Short mmCIF file of C-alpha atoms in Angstrom, two decimals:
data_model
loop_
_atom_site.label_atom_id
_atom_site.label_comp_id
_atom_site.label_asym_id
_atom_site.label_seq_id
_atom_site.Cartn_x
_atom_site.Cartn_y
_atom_site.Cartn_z
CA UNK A 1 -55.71 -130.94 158.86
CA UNK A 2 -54.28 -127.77 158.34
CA UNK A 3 -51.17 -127.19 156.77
CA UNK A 4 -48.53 -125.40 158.52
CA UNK A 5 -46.60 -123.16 155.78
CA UNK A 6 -43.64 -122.46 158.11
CA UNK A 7 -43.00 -125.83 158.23
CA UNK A 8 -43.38 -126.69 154.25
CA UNK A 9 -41.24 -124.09 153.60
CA UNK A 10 -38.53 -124.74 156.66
CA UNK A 11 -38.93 -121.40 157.43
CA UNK A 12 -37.24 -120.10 160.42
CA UNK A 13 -37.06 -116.47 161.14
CA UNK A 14 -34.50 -116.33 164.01
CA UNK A 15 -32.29 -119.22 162.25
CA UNK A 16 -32.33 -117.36 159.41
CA UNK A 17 -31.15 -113.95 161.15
CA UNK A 18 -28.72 -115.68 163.05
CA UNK A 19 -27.32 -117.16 159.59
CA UNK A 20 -27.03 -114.20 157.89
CA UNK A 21 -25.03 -112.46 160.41
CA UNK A 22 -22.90 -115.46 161.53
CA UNK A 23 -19.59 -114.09 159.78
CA UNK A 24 -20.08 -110.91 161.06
CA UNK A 25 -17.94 -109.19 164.27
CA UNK A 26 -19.91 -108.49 167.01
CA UNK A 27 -18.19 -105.29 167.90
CA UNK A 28 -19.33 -102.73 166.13
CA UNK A 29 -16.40 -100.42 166.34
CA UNK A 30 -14.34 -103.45 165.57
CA UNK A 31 -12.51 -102.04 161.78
CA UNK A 32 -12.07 -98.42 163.95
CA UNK A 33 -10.38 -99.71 166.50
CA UNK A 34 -8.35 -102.72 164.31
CA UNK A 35 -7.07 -99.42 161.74
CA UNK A 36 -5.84 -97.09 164.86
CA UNK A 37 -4.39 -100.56 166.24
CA UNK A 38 -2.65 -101.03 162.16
CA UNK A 39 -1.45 -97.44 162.55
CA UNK A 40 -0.44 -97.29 166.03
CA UNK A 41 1.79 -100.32 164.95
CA UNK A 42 3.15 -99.14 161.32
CA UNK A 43 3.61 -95.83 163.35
CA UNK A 44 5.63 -97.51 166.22
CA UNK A 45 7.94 -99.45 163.81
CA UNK A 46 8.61 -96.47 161.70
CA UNK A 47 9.84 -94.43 164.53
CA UNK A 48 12.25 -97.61 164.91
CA UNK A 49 13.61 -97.29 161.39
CA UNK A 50 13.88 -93.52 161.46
CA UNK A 51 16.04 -93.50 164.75
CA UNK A 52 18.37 -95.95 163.20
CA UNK A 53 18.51 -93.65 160.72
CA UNK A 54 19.70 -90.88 162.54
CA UNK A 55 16.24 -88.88 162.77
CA UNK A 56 15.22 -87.67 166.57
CA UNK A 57 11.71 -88.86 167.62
CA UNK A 58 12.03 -86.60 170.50
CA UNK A 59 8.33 -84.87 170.55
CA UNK A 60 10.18 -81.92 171.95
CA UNK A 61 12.92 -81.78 169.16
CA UNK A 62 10.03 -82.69 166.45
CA UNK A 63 7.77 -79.72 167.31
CA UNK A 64 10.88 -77.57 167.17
CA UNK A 65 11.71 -78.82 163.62
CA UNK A 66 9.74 -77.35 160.85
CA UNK A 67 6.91 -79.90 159.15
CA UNK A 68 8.27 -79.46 156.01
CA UNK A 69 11.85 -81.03 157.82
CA UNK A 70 9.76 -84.48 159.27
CA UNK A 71 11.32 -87.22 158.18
CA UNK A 72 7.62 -88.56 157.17
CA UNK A 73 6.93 -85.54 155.44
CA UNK A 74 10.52 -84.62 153.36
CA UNK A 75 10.88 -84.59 150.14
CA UNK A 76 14.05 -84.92 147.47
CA UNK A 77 15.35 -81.35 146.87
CA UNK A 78 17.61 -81.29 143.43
CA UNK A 79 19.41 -77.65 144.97
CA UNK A 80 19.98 -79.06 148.28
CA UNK A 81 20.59 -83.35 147.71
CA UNK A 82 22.40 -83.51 150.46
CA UNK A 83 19.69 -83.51 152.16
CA UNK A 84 19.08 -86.40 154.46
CA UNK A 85 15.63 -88.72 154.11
CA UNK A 86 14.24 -91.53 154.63
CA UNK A 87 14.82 -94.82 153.67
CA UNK A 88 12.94 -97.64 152.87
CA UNK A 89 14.03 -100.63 151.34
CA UNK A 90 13.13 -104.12 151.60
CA UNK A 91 14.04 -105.10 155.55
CA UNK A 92 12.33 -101.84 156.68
CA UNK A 93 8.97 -102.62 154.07
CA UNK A 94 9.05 -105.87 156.04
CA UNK A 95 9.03 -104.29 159.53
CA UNK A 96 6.64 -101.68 158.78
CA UNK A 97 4.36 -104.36 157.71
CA UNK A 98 5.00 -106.76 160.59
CA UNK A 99 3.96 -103.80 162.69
CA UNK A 100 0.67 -103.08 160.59
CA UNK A 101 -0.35 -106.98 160.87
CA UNK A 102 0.83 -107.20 164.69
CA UNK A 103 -1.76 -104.29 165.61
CA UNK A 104 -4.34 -105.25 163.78
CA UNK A 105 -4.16 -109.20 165.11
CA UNK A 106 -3.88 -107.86 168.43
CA UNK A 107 -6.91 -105.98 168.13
CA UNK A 108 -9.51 -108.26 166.12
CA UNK A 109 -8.21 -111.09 168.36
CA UNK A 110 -8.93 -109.04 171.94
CA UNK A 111 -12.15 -107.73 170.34
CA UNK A 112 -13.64 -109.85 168.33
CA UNK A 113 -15.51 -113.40 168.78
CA UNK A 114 -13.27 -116.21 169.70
CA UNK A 115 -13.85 -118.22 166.61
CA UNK A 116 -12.68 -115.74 164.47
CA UNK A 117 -8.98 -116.40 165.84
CA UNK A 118 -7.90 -118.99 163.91
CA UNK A 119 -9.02 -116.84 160.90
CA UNK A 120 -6.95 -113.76 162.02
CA UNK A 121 -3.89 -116.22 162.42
CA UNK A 122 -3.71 -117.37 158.98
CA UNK A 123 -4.53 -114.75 157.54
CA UNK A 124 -1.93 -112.73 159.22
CA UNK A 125 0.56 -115.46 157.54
CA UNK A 126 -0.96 -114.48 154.23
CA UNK A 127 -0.66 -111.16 154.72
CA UNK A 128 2.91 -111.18 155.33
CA UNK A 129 4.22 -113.68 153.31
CA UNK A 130 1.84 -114.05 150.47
CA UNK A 131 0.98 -110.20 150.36
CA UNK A 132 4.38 -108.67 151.48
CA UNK A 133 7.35 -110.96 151.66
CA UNK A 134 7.11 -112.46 147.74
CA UNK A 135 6.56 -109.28 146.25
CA UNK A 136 8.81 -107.56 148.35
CA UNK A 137 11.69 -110.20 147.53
CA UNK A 138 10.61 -110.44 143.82
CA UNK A 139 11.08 -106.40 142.76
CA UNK A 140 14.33 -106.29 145.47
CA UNK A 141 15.70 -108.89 142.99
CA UNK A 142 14.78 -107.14 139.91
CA UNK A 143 16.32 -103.75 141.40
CA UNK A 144 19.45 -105.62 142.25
CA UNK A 145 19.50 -107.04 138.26
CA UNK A 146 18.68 -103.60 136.85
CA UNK A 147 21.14 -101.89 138.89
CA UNK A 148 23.89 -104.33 137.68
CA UNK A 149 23.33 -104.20 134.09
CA UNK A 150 21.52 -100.49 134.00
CA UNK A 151 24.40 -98.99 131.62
CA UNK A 152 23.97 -101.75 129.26
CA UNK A 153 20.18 -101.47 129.31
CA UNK A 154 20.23 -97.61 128.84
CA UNK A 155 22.38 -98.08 126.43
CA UNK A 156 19.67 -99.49 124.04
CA UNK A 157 16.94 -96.92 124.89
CA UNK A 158 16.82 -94.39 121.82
CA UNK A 159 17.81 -91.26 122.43
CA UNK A 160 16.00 -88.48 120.10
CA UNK A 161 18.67 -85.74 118.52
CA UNK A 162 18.32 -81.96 119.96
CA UNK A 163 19.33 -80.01 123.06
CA UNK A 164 15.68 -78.47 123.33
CA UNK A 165 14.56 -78.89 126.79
CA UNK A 166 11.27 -80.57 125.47
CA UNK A 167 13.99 -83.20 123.60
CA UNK A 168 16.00 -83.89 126.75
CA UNK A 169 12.82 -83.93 128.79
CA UNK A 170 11.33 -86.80 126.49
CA UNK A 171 14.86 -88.79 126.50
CA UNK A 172 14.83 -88.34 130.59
CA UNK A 173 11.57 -90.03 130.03
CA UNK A 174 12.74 -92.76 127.34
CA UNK A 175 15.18 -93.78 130.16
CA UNK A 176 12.82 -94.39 132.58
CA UNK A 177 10.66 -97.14 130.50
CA UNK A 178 12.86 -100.24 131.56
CA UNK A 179 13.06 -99.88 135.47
CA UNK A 180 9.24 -99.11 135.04
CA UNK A 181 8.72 -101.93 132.72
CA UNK A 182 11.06 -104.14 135.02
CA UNK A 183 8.95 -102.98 138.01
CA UNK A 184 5.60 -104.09 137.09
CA UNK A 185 6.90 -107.31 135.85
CA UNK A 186 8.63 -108.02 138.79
CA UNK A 187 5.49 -106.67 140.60
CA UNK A 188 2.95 -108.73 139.31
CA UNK A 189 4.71 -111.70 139.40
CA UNK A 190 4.96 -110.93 142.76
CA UNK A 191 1.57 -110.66 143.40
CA UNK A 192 0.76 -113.46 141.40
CA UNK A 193 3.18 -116.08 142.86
CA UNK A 194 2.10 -114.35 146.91
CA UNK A 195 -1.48 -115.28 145.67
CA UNK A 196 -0.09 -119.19 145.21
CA UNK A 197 1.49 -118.96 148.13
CA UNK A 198 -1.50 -118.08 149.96
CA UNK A 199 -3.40 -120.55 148.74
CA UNK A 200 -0.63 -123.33 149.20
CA UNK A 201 -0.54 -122.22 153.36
CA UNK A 202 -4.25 -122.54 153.53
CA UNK A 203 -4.70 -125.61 152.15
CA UNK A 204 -1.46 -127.18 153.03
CA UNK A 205 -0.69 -125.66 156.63
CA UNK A 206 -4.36 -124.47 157.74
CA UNK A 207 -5.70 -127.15 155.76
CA UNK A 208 -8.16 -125.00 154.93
CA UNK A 209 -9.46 -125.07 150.97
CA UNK A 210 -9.97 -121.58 149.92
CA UNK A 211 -8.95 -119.65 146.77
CA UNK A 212 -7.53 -116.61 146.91
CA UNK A 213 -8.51 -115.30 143.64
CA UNK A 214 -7.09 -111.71 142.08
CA UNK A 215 -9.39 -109.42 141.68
CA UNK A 216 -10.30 -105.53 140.98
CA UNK A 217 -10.80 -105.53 144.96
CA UNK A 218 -7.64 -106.74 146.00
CA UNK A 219 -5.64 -104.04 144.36
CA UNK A 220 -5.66 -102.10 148.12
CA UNK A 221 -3.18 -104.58 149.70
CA UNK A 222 -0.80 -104.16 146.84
CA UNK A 223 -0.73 -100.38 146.89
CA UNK A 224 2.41 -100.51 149.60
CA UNK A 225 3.83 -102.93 147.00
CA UNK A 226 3.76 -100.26 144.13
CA UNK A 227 5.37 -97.94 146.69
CA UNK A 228 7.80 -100.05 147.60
CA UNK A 229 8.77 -100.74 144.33
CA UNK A 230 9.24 -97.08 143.16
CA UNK A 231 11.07 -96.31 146.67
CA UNK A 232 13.60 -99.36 145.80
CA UNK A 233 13.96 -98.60 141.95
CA UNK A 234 12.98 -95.18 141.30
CA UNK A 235 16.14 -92.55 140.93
CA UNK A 236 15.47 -89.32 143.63
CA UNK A 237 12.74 -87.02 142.69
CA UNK A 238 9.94 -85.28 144.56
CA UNK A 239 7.25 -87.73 143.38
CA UNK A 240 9.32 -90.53 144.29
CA UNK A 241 10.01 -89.46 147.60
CA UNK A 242 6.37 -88.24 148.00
CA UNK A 243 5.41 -92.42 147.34
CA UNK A 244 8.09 -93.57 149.62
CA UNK A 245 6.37 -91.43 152.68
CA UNK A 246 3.06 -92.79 151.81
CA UNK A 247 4.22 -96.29 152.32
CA UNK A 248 3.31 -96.83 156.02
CA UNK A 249 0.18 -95.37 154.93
CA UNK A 250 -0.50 -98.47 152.56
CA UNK A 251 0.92 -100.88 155.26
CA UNK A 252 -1.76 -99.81 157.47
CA UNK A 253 -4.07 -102.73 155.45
CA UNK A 254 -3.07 -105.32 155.99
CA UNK A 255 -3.08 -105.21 159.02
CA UNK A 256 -6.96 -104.19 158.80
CA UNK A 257 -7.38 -106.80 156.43
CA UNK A 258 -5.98 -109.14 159.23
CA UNK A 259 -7.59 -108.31 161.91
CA UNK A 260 -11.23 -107.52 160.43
CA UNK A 261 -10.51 -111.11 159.19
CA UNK A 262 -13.80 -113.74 159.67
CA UNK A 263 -14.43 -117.48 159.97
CA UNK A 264 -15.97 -118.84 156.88
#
């Protein structure tokens, strides 16, 4: 009796194929549509926050205004610091992301296969809370303690002796260290504690067991953090201000990250 090798072997060439590509969206423009769906959203609550801040988002008065004037695009000026930008602080991080996560969920939920909803819904929740909300409320707090005990904290940063301008250029520097040291701590706890927080709502709300480990690759998502943290505790400069108008930029993934989200 012959023996059938396909059979020894379970092999199955069209269960196998179907396997392999079982997590994957069946639309294939599915991420392009899910980022312009991210941006459309981060771009629709950021005209929000810039009207209450007294910036037009008249298309006629915008074209009329030199680029260099947009309120996405202007920077700190030490000669002129009267001049009036952006701000972005913790309630307007939040709604930038909302926005982000809202347009990408729309989109990977219309477009995508119907099992993958569930998926998108949590981790939309992770997104926002474990990914934006702890962080965001963990280096608000530290700005709020640094900015109530700064003179006693600069006062124990060492100054070096001179009135060079390469001396008063390193003690600018010197002064700098503990709201960048207090950033990062506050940051990566942050990130740390959103992590356990994502893990808690999968397994506790979702009930759904899956680890949400820290890795090299999940430094993206945490780039609007960074941002965030130098546009809440970084004094006025250009670079600063440069960051701060990159932030919507970085919100843009999660809301990618939501909506390109798969059943496992």
């Amino acid at each position: 009796m012959p023996i059938n090798i396909n059979s020894v072997n379970n092999y199955n060439p069209s269960f196998q194929h179907n396997n392999k590509n079982t997590n994957k969206p069946e639309n294939k423009n599915l991420k392009k549509v899910v980022t312009a769906a991210s941006a459309l959203g981060v771009g629709a609550a950021y005209a929000i926050i810039a009207k209450k801040q007294g910036f037009s988002i008249s298309p006629a008065k915008i074209l009329k205004t030199p680029v260099k004037d947009w309120a996405l695009i202007k920077l700190f000026d030490k000669k002129h610091p009267e001049r009036k930008l952006i701000k972005l602080e913790e309630w307007e991080i939040l709604g930038l992301a909302a926005g982000s996560i809202a347009g990408g969920l729309t989109a990977g939920t219309i477009l995508d296969k119907k099992s993958n909803k569930k998926a998108k819904i949590r981790e939309a929740v992770n997104q926002f809370l474990g990914n934006v909300c702890v962080p965001v409320a963990f280096v608000k707090t530290a700005a709020v303690l640094y900015d109530k005990n700064k003179h006693l904290i600069l006062s124990h940063v060492p100054q070096i002796k001179g009135e060079g301008k390469s001396v008063k250029v390193i003690n600018k520097s010197l002064k700098c260290i503990p709201s960048a040291v207090m950033t990062l701590i506050a940051l990566g706890a942050g990130i740390v504690t959103g992590n356990k927080v994502s893990n808690f709502l999968n397994e506790k709300v979702f009930h759904k067991k899956v680890e949400r480990q820290i890795k090299k690759t999940d430094f993206a998502p945490h780039v609007d953090d960074i941002g965030m943290a130098v546009s809440l505790m970084a004094d006025k400069t250009k670079v600063s201000s440069a960051i701060t108008n990159l932030v919507p930029l970085f919100l843009c993934v999660p809301g990618i990250q939501t909506g390109m989200a798969q059943e496992k």
